[in-house]
XYZ file of C-alpha atoms in Angstrom:
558
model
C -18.842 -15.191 71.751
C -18.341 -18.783 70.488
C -20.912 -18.262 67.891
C -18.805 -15.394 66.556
C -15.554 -17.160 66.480
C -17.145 -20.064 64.918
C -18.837 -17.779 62.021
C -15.473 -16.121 61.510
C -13.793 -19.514 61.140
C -15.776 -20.454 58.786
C -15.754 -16.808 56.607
C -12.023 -17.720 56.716
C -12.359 -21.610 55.408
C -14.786 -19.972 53.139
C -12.165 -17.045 51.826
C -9.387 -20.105 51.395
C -11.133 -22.265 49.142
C -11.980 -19.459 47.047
C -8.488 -18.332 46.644
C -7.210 -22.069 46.316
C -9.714 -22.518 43.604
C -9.403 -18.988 41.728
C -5.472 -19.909 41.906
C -6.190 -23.381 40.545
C -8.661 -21.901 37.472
C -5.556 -19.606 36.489
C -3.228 -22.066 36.718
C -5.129 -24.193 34.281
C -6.136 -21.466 32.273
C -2.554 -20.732 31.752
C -1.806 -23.860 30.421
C -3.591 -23.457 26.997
C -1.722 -22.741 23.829
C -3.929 -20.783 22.390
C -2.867 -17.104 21.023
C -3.347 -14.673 24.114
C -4.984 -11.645 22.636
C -4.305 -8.372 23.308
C -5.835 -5.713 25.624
C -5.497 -1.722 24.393
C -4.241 -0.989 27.677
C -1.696 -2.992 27.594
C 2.622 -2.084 26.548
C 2.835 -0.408 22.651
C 5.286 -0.138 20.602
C 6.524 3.554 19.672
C 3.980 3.550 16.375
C 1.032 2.369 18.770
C 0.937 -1.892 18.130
C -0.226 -3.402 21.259
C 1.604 -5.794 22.727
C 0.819 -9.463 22.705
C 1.604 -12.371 25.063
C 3.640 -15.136 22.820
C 2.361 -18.296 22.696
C 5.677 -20.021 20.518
C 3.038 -23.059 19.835
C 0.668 -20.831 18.158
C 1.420 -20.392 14.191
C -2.887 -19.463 13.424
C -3.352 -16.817 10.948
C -5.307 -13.696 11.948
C -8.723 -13.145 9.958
C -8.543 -10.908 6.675
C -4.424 -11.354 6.844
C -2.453 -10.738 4.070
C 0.888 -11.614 3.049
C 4.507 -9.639 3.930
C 4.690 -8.976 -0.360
C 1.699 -7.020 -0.305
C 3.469 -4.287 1.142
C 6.034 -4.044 -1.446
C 4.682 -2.102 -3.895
C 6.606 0.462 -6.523
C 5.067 3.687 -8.198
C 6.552 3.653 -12.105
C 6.310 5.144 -15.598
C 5.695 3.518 -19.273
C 9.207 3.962 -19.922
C 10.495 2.484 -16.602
C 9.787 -0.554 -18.481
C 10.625 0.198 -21.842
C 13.353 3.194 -22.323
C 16.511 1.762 -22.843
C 18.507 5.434 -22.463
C 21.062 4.138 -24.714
C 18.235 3.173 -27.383
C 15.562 5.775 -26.600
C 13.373 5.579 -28.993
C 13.072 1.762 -29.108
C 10.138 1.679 -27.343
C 8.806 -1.496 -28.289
C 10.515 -4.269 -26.549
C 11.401 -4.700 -22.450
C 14.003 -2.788 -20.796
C 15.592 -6.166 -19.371
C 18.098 -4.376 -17.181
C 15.351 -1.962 -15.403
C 12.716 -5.170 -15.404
C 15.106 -7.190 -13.535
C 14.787 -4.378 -10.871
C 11.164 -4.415 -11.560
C 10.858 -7.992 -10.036
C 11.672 -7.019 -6.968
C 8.597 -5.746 -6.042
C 5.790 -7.344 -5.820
C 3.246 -4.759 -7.320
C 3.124 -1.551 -9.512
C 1.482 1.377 -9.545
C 1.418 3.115 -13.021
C 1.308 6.540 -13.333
C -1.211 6.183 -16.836
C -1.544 9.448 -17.886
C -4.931 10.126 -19.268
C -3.657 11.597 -22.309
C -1.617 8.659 -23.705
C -4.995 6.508 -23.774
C -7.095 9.307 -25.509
C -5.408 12.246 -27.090
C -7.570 13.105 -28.951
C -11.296 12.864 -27.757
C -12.889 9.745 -28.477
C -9.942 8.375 -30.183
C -8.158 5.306 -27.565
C -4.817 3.919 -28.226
C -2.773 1.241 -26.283
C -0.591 -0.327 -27.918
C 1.251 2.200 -29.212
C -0.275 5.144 -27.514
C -0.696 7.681 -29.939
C 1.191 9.920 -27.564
C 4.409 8.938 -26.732
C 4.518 5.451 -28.771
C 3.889 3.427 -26.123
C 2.754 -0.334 -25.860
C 0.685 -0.952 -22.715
C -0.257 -4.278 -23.806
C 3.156 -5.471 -23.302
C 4.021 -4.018 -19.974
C 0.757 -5.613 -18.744
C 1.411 -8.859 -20.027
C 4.952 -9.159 -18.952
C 3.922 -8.173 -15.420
C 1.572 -10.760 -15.217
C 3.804 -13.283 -16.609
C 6.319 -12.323 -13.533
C 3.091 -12.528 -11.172
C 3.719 -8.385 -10.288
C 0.250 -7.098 -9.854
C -0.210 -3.996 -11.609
C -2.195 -0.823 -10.342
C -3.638 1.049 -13.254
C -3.806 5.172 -12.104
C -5.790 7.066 -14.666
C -5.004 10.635 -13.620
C -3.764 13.767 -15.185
C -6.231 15.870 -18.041
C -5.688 14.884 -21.222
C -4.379 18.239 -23.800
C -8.434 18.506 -25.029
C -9.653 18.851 -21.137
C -7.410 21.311 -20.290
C -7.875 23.164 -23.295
C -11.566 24.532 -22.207
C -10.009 26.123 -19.365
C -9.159 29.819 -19.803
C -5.162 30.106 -20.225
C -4.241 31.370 -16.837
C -6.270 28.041 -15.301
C -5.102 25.478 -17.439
C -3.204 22.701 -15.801
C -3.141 18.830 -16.107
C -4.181 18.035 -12.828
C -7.476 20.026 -13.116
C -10.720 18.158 -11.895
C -11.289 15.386 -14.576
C -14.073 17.718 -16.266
C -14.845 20.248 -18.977
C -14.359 23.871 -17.300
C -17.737 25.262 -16.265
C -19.938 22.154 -15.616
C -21.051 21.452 -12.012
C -18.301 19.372 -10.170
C -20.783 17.991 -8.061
C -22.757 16.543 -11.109
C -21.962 12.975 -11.721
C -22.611 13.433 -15.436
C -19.766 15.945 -15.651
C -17.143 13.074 -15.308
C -18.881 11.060 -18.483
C -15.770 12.029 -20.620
C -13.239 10.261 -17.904
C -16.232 7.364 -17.103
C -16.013 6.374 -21.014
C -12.690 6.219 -20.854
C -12.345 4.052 -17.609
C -15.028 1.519 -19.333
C -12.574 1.522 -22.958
C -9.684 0.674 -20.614
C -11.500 -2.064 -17.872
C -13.265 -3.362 -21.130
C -9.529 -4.372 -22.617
C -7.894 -5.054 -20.307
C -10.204 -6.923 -17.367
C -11.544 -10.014 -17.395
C -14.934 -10.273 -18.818
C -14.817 -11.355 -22.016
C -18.513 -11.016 -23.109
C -18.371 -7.053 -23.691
C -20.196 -5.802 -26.114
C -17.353 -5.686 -29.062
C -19.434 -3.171 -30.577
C -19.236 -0.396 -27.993
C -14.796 -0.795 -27.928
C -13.369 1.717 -29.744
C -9.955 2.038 -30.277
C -8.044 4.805 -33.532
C -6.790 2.338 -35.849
C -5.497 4.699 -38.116
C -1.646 5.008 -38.990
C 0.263 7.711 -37.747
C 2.577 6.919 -40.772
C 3.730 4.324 -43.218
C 4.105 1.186 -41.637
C 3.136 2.403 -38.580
C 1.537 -0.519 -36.040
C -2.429 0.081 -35.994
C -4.394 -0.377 -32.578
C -6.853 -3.030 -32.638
C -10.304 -3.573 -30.778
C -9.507 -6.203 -27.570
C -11.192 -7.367 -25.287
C -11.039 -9.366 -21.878
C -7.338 -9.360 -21.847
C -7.083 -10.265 -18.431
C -4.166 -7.931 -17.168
C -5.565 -5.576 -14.685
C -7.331 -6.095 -11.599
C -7.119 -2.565 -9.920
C -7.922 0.486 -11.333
C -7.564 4.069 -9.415
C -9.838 7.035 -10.308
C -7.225 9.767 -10.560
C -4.673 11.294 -8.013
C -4.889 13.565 -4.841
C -8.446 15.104 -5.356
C -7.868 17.026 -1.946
C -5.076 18.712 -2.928
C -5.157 21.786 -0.456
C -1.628 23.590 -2.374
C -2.635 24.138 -5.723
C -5.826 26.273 -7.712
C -9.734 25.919 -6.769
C -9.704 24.586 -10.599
C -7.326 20.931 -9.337
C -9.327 20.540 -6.163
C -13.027 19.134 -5.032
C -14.645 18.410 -1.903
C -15.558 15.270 -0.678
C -18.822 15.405 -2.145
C -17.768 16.561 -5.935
C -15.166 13.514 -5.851
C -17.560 11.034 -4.368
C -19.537 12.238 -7.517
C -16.255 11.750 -9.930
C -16.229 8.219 -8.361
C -19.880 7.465 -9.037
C -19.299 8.002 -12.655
C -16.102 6.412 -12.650
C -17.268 3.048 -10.916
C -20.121 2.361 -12.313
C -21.007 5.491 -15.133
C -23.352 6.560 -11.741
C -25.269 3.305 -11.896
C -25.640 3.215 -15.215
C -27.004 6.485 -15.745
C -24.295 7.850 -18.049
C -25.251 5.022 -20.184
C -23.978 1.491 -21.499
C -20.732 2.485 -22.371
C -19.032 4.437 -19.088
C -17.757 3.297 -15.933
C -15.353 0.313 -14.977
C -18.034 -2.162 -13.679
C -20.207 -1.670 -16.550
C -16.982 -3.021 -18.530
C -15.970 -5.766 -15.996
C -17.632 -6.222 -12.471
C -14.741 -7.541 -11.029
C -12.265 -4.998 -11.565
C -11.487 -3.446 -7.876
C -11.763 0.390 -8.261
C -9.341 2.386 -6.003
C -9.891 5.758 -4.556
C -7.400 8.227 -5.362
C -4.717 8.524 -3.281
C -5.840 11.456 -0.083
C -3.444 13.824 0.714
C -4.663 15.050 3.611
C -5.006 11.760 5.208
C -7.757 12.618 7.069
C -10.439 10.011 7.406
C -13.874 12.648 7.400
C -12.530 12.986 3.581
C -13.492 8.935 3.632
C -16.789 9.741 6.150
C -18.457 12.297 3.536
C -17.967 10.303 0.345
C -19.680 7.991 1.824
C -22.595 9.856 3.199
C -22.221 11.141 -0.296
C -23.147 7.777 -1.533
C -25.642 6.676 0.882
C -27.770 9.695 -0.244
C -27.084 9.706 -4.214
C -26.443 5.837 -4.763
C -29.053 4.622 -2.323
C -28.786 1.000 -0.799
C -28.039 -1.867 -2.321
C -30.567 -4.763 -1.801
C -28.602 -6.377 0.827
C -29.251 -3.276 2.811
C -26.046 -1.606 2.647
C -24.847 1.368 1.319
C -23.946 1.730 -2.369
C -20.459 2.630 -2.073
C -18.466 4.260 -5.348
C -14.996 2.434 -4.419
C -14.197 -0.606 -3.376
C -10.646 0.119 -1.908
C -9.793 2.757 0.830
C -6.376 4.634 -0.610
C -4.256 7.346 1.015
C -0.800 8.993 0.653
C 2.082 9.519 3.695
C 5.099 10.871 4.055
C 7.007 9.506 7.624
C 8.645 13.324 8.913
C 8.541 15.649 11.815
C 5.127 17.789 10.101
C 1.561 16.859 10.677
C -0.398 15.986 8.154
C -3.540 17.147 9.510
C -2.666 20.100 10.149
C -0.504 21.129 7.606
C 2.318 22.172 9.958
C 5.302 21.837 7.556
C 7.771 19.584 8.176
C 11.814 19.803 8.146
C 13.351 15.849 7.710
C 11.821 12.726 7.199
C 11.880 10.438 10.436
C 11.768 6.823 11.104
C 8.405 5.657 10.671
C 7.428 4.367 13.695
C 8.601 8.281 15.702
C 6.208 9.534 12.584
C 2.065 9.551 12.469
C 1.847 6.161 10.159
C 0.500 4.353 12.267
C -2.264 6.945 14.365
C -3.180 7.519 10.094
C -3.208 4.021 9.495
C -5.261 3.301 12.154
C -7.692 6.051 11.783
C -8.733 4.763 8.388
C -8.485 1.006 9.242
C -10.951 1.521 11.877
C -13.206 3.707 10.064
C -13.161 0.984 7.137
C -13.805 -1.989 9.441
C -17.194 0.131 10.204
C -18.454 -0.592 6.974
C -20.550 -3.534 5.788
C -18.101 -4.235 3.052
C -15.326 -3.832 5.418
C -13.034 -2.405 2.152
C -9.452 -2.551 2.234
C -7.045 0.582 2.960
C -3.698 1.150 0.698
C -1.261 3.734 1.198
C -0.171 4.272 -2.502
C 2.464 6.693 -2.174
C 5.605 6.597 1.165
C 9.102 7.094 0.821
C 11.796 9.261 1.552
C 14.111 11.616 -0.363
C 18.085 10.748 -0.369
C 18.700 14.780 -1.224
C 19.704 16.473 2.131
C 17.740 20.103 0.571
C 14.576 17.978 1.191
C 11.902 18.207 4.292
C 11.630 14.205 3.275
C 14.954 13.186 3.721
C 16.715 10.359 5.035
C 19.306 10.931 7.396
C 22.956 9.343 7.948
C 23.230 8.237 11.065
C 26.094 6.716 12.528
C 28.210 5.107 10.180
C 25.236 4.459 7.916
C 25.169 6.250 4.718
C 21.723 7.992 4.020
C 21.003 5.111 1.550
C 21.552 2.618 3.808
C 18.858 4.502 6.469
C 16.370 5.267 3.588
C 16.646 1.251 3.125
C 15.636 0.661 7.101
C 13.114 3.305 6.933
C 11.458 2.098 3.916
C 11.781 -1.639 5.514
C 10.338 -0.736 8.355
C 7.308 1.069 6.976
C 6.525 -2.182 5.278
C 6.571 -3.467 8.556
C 4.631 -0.900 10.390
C 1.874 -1.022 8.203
C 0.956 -4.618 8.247
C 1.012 -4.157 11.670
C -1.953 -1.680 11.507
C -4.189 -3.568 9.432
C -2.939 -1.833 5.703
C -3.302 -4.409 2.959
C -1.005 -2.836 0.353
C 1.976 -0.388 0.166
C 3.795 1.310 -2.680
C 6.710 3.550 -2.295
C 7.312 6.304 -4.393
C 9.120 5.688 -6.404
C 11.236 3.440 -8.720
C 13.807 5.987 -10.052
C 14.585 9.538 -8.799
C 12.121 12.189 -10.733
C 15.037 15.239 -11.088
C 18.476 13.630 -9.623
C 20.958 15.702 -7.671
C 18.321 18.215 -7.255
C 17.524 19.425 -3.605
C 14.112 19.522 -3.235
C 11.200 16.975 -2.140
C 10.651 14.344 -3.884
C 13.546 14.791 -6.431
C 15.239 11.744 -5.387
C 13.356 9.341 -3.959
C 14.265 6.484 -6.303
C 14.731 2.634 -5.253
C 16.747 2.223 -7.773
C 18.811 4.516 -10.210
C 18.785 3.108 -14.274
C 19.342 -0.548 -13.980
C 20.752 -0.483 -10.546
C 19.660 -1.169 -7.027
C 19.927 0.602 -4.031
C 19.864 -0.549 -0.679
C 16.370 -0.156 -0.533
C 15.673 -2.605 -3.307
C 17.828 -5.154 -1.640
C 16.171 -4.896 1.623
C 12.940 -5.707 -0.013
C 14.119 -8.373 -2.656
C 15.734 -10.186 0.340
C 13.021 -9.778 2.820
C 10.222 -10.620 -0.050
C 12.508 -14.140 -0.958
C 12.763 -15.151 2.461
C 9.478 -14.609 4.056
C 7.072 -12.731 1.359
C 4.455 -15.423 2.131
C 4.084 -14.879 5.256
C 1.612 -13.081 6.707
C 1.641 -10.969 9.995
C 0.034 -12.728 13.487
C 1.666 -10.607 16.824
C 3.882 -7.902 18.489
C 5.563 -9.145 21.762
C 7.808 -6.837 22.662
C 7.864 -3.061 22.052
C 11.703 -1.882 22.188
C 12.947 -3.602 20.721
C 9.428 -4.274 18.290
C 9.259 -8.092 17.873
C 6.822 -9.203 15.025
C 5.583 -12.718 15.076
C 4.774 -13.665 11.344
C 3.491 -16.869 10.533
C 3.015 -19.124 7.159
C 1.696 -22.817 6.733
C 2.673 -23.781 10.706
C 5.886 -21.750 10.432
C 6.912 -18.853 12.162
C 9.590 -16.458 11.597
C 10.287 -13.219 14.110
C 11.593 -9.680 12.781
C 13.661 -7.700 15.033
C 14.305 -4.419 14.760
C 14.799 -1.018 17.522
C 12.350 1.808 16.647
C 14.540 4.676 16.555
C 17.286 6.780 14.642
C 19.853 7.057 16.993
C 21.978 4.111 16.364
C 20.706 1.925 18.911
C 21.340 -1.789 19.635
C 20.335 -4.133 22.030
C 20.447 -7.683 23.058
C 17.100 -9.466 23.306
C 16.579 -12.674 24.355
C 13.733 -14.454 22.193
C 12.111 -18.245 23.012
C 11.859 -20.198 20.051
C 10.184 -23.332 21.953
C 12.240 -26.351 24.000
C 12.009 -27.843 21.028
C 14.269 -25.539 19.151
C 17.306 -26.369 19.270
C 18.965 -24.713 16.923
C 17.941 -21.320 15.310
C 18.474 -19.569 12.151
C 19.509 -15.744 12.145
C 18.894 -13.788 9.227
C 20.573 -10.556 8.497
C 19.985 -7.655 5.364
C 23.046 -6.660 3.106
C 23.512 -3.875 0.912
C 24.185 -5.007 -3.008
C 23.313 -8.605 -2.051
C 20.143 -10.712 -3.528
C 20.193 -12.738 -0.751
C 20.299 -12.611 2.997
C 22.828 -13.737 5.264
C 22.348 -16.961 7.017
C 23.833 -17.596 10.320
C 22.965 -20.552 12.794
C 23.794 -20.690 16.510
C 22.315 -22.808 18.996
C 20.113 -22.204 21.877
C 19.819 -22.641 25.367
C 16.615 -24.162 26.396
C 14.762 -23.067 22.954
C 16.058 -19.758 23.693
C 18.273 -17.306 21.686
C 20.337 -14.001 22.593
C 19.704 -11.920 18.827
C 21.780 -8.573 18.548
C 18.862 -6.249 17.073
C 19.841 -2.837 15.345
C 17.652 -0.101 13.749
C 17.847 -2.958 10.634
C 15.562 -5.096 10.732
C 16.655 -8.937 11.433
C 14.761 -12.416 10.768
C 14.856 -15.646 13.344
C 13.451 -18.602 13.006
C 13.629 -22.288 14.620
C 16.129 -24.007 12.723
C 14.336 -27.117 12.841
């Protein structure tokens, strides 16, 4: 019997120390400052971010981050930047008052119709485009000059394209090749390959092209008329996309391909099929370095992504480092935020906020999928926004006392936001000015802007993109409302905001640090370059911040 107690005594010494010293290892593990990282079965925010533990010490930048102003892209038109309307056909100087808007974005994606580069067949003009007058030599250089980095979309048929199709088929957003050839043949896309090397040849960044295979129609339209001339190596454009919405599931079997027949389009796109088309198509036979961008998916479904790839491993081979031969280099799709789904094509009836929409199970789907990859390619969404026409099934809503302009300028914030969050490294919205205004249908009127004017939209993202466009996003600690930790050179700035479109407030308490004693509110206005500036001070390093469904900025005063 006193053997037993005395075993039992000691099972209980033994069952003490353990929990003093398990208690004593947490307590010490506790006191690090490093970033706490977070487990997927932890708290998420309404759009699916995990939750993070903050550590207000921590300002380290996550791997492969990119800045906030890489989400604040703009879709655009040639004469965006130079139609004056009261001067129309001026068309050779900058539209100051619409470029002023311009600059408030941080990149552009141009809608570069294939038939304003080569109207007729083998015939390339830039600056002016034969069709239209254009000067795409000065758009791109003024861009660059304002550091706005500019997407280049070569999409639509040009007239001669469409022209082999029989009458009742012809359409400028057939597949990119002569009716009747083989869509899954990559030498069926030489005509649109030639022209992608023409254009990466002038305006990329290698200079040693071979002059002799640039082409451009010098020839005068009329008396004193400006002639094109041969250029090379320009150094203006450092993305090019292969066309627009290959999968489009609405329209004729003559606009659409499969996975397959695009990931063939690409092939002779990227590289003129590895050189097989010969020494004069494909963008990296012009410049290596130019980035080539898939064309924006509809369907944003990632098995679109899957197959082109499979595509490529069995047509394109491997490359000598053992992975696959891939015919993009960037991962691009396209999403409205509403009440539909995508992947299913169940149509929807109003646009919602994005984080109650399926942005960020689409974002991740793709983000995932890419990180899979050996070259671990980046994934845009090219084309988001919402419609200010109430006729639309992409519509902004009033809610509250807030106009729909003011909510289209939340949502189109908080997209932004949503999609750093899930790994995206670029965003555009569509687009700068509305396409039909005061019409009620999708897509009409889903302008940032109207001529020469900002709306609320614009603001939010000029003020957001001045006060923190270099900073890149680290955490999520708290899910309602969602509290973004963003971080740049040691600093750290939070963004506020509640994930719904009710009209909700709340009070949340955030801890800037004991060393904080002061802190630095930031809040969005309507018609305003700038943000409002308000500092309080804190109790303890700690603040009370009065969040809405706009988003709102803090940071340590000192």
């Amino acid at each position: 019997m006193n053997a037993l107690l005395s075993k039992t005594a000691k099972m209980l010494v033994s069952c003490k120390f353990t929990v003093v010293l398990s208690l004593t290892l947490l307590f010490f593990n506790n006191c690090r400052t490093e970033k706490l990282k977070p487990t997927n079965d932890g708290p998420k925010t309404p759009d699916g971010t995990v939750i993070s533990k903050d550590t207000t010490t921590d300002s380290s930048l996550l791997p492969h981050s990119v800045a906030l102003k890489n989400m604040f892209g703009i879709n655009a038109y040639e004469w965006n930047f130079l139609q004056d309307p009261a001067n129309p056909n001026l068309k050779s100087h900058i539209y100051e008052a619409n470029m002023a808007v311009i600059k408030s974005f941080s990149s552009v994606r141009h809608y570069m119709n294939w038939n304003k580069l080569e109207n007729t067949k083998g015939d390339y003009t830039y600056n002016p485009t034969n069709n239209g007058s254009w000067d795409y030599d000065l758009i791109y250089t003024r861009c660059k000059q304002e550091g706005i980095l500019v997407l280049a979309d070569l999409k639509n048929c040009p007239t001669w394209l469409e022209n082999t199709y029989p009458p009742n088929l012809q359409d400028n957003e057939n597949v990119p090749a002569p009716y009747g050839l083989d869509k899954s043949d990559p030498s069926t896309y030489a005509d649109q390959a030639r022209t992608a090397f023409q254009f990466a040849a002038r305006y990329g960044y290698n200079g040693n092209v071979n002059k002799t295979l640039v082409k451009v129609d010098s020839r005068p339209r009329w008396t004193n008329d400006t002639p094109n001339e041969v250029k090379i190596g320009m150094g203006l454009i450092k993305y090019i996309e292969c066309d627009n919405e290959r999968d489009k599931w609405w329209k004729s079997a003559a606009t659409q391909q499969t996975p397959e027949e695009y990931a063939a389009n690409m092939s002779a796109f990227y590289d003129g099929d590895k050189g097989r088309l010969g020494n004069n198509a494909g963008v990296k036979t012009a410049d290596p370095s130019m980035q080539v961008v898939m064309g924006g998916l509809a369907t944003c479904d990632v098995n679109w992504v899957k197959r082109m790839v499979e595509w490529c491993r069995k047509n394109r081979g491997y490359k000598a480092d053992g992975t696959v031969n891939l015919c993009f280099d960037v991962i691009n799709f396209h999403f409205y935020n509403n009440d539909g789904n995508i992947l299913t094509h169940a149509r929807a009836t109003t646009g919602v906020a994005p984080e109650l929409s399926m942005a960020g199970q689409i974002a991740d789907s793709f983000v995932k999928y890419a990180n899979t990859l050996a070259q671990k390619p980046e994934v845009w969404v090219t084309e988001t926004g919402y419609d200010i026409n109430q006729g639309s099934y992409q519509k902004a809503i009033a809610i509250g006392d807030k106009s729909v302009l003011l909510t289209q300028a939340d949502w189109i914030l908080r997209t932004s936001l949503l999609y750093i969050r899930h790994g995206i490294k670029k965003t555009f919205y569509y687009q700068l000015l509305d396409d039909t205004p005061d019409v009620d249908v999708q897509y009409a009127t889903s302008g940032l802007a109207t001529d020469a004017k900002s709306r609320p939209a614009t603001d939010y993202i000029l003020q957001t993109n001045t006060l923190m466009g270099n900073y890149a996003y680290q955490s999520t600690i708290n899910a309602d409302p969602v509290v973004d930790k963003y971080v740049s050179g040691g600093k750290v700035m939070y963004v506020l905001m509640i994930p719904d479109q009710k009209g909700r407030t709340a009070d949340y308490t955030l801890n800037l640090g004991l060393l904080a004693l002061k802190a630095n509110i930031y809040s969005l206005k309507a018609g305003a370059n700038a943000v409002v500036k308000t500092q309080v001070s804190t109790t303890l390093g700690k603040v009370t911040v009065k969040v809405s469904e706009t988003p709102v900025f803090v940071e340590a005063a000192n």
